[in-house]
CSV table of C-alpha atoms in Angstrom, one decimal:
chain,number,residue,atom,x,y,z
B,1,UNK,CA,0.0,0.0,0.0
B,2,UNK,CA,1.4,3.4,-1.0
B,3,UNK,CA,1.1,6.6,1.2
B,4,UNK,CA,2.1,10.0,1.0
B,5,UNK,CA,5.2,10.4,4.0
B,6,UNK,CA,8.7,11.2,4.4
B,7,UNK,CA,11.4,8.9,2.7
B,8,UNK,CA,14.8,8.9,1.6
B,9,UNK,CA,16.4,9.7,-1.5
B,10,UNK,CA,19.8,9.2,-2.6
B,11,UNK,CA,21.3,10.9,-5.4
B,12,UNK,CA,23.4,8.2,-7.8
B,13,UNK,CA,25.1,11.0,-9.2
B,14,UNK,CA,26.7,12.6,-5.8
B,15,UNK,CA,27.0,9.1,-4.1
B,16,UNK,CA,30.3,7.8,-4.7
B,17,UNK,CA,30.0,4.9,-3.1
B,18,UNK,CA,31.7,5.2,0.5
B,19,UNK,CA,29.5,3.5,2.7
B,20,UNK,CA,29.0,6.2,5.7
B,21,UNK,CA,25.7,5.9,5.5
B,22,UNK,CA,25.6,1.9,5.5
B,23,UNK,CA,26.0,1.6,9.6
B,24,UNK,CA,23.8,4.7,10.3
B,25,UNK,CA,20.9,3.3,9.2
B,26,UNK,CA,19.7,1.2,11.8
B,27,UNK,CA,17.0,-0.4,10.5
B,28,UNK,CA,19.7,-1.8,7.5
B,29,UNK,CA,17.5,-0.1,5.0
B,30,UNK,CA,20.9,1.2,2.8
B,31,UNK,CA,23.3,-0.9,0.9
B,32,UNK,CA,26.0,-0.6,-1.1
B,33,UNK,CA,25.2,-1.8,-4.5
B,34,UNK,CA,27.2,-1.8,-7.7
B,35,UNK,CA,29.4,1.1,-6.0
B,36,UNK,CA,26.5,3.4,-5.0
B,37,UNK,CA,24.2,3.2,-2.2
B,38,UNK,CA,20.7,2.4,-2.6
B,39,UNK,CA,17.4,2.3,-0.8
B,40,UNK,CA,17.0,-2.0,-0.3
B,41,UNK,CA,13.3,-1.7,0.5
B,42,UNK,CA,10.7,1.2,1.2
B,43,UNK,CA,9.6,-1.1,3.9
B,44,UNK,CA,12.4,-0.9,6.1
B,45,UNK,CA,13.2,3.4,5.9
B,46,UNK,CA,11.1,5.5,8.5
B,47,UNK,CA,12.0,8.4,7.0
B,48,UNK,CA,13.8,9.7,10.3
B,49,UNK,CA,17.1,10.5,8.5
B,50,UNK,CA,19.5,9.2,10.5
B,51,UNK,CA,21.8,8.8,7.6
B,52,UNK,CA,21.4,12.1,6.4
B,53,UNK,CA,24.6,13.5,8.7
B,54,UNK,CA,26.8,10.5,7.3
B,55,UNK,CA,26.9,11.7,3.6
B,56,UNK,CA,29.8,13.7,2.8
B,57,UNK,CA,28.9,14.1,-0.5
B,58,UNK,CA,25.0,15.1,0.5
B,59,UNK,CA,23.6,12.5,-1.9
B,60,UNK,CA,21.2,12.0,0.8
B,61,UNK,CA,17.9,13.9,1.4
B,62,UNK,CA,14.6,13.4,3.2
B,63,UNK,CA,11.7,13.6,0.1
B,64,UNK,CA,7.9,13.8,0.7
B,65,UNK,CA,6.5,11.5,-2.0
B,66,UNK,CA,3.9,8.3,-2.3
B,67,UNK,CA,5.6,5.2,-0.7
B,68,UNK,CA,5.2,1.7,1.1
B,69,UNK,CA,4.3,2.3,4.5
B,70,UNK,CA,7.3,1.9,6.6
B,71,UNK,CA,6.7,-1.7,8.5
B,72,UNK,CA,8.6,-2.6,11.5
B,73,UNK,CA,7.7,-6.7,11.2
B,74,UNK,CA,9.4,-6.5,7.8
B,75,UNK,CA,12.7,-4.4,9.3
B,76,UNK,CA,13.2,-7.1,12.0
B,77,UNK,CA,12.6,-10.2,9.8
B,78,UNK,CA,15.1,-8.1,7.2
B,79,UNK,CA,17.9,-7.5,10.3
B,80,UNK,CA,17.6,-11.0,11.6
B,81,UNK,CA,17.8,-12.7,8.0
B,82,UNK,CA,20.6,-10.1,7.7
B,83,UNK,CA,22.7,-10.7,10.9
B,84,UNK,CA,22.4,-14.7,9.7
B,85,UNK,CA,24.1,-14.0,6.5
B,86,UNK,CA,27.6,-14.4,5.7
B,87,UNK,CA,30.4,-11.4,5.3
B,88,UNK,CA,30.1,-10.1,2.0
B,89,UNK,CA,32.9,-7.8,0.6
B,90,UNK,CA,31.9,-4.2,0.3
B,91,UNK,CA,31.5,-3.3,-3.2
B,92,UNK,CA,32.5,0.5,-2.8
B,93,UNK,CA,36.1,1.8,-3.0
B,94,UNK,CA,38.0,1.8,0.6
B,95,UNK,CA,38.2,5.4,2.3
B,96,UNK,CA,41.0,7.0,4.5
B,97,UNK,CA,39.0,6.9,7.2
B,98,UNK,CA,41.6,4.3,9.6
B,99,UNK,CA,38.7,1.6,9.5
B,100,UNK,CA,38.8,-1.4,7.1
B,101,UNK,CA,35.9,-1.3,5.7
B,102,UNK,CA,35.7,2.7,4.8
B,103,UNK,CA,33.1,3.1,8.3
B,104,UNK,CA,33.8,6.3,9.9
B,105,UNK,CA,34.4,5.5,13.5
B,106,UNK,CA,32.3,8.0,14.4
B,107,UNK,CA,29.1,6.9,12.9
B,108,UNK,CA,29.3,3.5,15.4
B,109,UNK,CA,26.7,3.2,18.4
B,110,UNK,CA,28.7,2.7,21.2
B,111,UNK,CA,27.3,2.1,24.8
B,112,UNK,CA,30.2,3.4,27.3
B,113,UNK,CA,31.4,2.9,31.2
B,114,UNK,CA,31.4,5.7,33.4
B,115,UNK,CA,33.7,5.3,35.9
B,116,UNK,CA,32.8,6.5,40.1
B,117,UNK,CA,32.3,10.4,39.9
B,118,UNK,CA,33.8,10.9,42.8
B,119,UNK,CA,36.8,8.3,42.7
B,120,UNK,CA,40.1,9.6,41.0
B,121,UNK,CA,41.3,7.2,38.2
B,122,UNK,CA,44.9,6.7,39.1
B,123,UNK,CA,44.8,7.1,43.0
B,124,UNK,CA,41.2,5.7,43.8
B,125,UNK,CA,41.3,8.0,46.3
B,126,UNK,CA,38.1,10.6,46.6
B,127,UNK,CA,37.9,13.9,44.1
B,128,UNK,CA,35.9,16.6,44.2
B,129,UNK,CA,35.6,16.9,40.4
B,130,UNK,CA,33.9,14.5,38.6
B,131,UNK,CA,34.7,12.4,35.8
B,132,UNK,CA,32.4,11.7,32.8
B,133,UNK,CA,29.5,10.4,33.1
B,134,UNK,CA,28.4,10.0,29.3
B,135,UNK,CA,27.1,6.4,28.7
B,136,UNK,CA,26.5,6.5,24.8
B,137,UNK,CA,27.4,7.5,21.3
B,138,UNK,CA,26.3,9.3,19.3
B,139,UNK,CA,24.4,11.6,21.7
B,140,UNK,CA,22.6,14.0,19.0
B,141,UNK,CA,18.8,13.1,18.6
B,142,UNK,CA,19.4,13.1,14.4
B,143,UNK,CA,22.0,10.6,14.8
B,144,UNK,CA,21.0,8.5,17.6
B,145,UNK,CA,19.4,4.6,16.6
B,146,UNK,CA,15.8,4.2,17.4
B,147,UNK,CA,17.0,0.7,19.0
B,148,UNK,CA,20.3,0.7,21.0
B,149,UNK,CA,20.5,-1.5,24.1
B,150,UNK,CA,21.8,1.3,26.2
B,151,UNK,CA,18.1,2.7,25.8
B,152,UNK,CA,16.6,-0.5,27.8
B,153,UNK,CA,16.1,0.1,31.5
B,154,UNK,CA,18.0,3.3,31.7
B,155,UNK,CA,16.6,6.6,32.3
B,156,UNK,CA,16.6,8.9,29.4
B,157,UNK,CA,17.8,12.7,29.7
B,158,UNK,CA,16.4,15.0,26.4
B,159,UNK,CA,18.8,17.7,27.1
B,160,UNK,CA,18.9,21.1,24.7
B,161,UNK,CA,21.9,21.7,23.3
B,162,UNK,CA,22.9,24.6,25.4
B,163,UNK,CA,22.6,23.4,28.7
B,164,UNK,CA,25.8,21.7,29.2
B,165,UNK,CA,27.5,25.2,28.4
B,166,UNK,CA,25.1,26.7,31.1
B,167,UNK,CA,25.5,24.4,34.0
B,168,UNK,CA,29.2,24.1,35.3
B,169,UNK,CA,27.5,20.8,37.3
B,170,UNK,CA,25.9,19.1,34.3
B,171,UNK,CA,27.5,15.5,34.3
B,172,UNK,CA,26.9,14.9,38.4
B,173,UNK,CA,23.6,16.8,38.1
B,174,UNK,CA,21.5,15.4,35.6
B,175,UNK,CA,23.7,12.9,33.5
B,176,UNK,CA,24.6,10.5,36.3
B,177,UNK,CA,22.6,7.5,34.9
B,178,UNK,CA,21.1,8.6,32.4
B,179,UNK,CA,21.5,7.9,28.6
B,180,UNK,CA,21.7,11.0,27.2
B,181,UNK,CA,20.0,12.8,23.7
B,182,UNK,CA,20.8,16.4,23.1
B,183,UNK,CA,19.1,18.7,20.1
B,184,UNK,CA,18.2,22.5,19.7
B,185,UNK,CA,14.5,23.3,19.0
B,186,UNK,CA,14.6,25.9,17.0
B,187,UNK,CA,17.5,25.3,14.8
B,188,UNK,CA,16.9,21.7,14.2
B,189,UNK,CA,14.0,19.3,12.3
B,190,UNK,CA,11.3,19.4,15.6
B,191,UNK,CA,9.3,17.4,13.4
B,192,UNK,CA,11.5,14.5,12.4
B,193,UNK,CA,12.8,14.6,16.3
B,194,UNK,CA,9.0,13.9,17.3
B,195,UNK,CA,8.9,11.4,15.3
B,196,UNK,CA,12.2,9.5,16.4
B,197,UNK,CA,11.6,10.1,19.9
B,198,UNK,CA,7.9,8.6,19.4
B,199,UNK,CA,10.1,5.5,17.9
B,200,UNK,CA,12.6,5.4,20.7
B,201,UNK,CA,9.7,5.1,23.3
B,202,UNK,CA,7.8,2.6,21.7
B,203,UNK,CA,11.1,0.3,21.2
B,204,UNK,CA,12.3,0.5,24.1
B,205,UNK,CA,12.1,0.1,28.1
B,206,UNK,CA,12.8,3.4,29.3
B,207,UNK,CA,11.6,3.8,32.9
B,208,UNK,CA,11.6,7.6,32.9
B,209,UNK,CA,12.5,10.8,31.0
B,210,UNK,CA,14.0,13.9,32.1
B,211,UNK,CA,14.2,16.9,29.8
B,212,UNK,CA,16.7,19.9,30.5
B,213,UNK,CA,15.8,23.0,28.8
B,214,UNK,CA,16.8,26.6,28.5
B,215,UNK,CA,14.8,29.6,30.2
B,216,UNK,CA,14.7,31.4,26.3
B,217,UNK,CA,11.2,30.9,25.5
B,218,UNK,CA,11.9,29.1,22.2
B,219,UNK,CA,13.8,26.5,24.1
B,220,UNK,CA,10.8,25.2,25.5
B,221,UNK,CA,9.6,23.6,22.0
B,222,UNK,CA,11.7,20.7,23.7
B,223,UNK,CA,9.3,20.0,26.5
B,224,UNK,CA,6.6,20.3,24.2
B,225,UNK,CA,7.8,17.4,21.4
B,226,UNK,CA,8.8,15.5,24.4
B,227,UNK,CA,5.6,15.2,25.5
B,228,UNK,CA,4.1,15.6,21.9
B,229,UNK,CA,5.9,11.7,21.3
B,230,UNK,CA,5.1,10.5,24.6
B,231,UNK,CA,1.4,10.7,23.9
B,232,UNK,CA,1.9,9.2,20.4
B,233,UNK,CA,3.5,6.5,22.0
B,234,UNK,CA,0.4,6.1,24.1
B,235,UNK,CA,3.0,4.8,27.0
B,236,UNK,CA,2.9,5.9,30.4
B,237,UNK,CA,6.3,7.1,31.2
B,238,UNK,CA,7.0,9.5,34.1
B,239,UNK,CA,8.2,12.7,32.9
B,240,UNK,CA,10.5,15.5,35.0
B,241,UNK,CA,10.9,18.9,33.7
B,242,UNK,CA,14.0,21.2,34.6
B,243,UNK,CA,14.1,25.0,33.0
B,244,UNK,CA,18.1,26.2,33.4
B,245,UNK,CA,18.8,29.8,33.8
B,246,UNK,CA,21.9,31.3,30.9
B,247,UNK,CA,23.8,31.7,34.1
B,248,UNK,CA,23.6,28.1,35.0
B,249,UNK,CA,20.6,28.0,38.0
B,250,UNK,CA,17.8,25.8,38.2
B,251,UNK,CA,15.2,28.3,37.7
B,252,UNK,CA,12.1,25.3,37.9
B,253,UNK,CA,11.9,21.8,38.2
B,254,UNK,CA,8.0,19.8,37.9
């Protein structure tokens, strides 16, 4: 069945073939084909664009046009059948990118260990600063895979993009935990963030979400998509709320 919704569209011409796009696609909807990348199935893209930052050629773009509606049976049968195939060489041209396979490293989900805030690395003794607390890659909402298992069972933190600038505090505060998404809602796709955040909900086990926003009124478009794909995923998630002043106070938390 066709509809009229969001899809990709790569460009043959631009494409030459590197493969960046291959691992950012989550749902394994890309492939490299005869030395280009191509759609595999209109089943298996949701249109959310994660790819879209991996191109450094921008062959890829988000189109509006009638398509098969996107089916999340079909991408898991696709990504299991997948994962049971053998290795296949890659059919585009190797990149300088240090990786074998022309990825760039940057483009891989990685779930990480925070080590004690308050313990010092080389002495063990106590610190008074803290130590990173980030427990995934990549952390920007465009980028970010609908289904990574550092989503399951962890609190989520929606932060704007400013915050971290703002609070001198950020990583014992509000990161300790938490998984972490950050995005500006006024410069970026609010739309396409609704609808991956619906996605992430739905997919996954999150037990609670926190969203840390900027007192400038149009920061608090955040809150509002938050909440926006919480009730599309019709799940009952508990929600905090925490408005940062620009000179780095908690100015409300509900």
């Amino acid at each position: 069945m066709l509809t009229l919704r969001k899809i990709v569209n790569i460009d043959e011409e631009k494409c030459d073939g590197c493969g960046l796009c291959v691992p950012a696609c989550a749902e394994g909807a890309i492939r490299i084909i005869d030395g280009k990348a191509r759609l595999v199935s209109e089943l298996y893209c949701d249109g959310l664009g994660a790819c879209l930052g991996e191109c450094p050629q921008g062959a890829i773009s988000i189109e509006e046009r009638k398509a098969e509606v996107f089916d999340e049976k079909a991408v898991l049968y696709h990504l299991s059948h997948k994962a049971s195939e053998k290795p296949k060489r890659e059919t585009h041209p190797q990149k300088e990118t240090g990786q074998p396979d022309g990825r760039c490293p940057g483009a891989a989900s990685q779930a990480l260990s925070p080590s004690d805030p308050h313990l010092s690395a080389s002495t063990g003794e106590r610190r008074d600063t803290i130590s990173s607390q980030l427990r995934n890659w990549p952390v920007q909402l465009r980028l970010a895979p609908v289904s990574a298992p550092y989503f399951q069972n962890t609190g989520l933190l929606v932060s704007a993009d400013c915050t971290a600038f703002a609070l001198t505090d950020f990583h014992r505060q509000f990161l300790l935990g938490h998984t972490l998404l950050v995005g500006c809602p006024k410069l970026d796709d609010i739309d396409l963030y609704r609808r991956k955040l619906t996605q992430i909900f739905l997919q996954n086990d999150i037990p609670a979400v926190d969203v840390l926003y900027m007192e400038v009124p149009c920061c608090f478009g955040l809150v509002q998509l938050v909440k926006f794909a919480l009730s599309e995923s019709k799940k009952k998630i508990p929600l905090t709320l925490t408005k940062i002043s620009i000179k780095g106070n908690v100015c409300r938390q509900s």
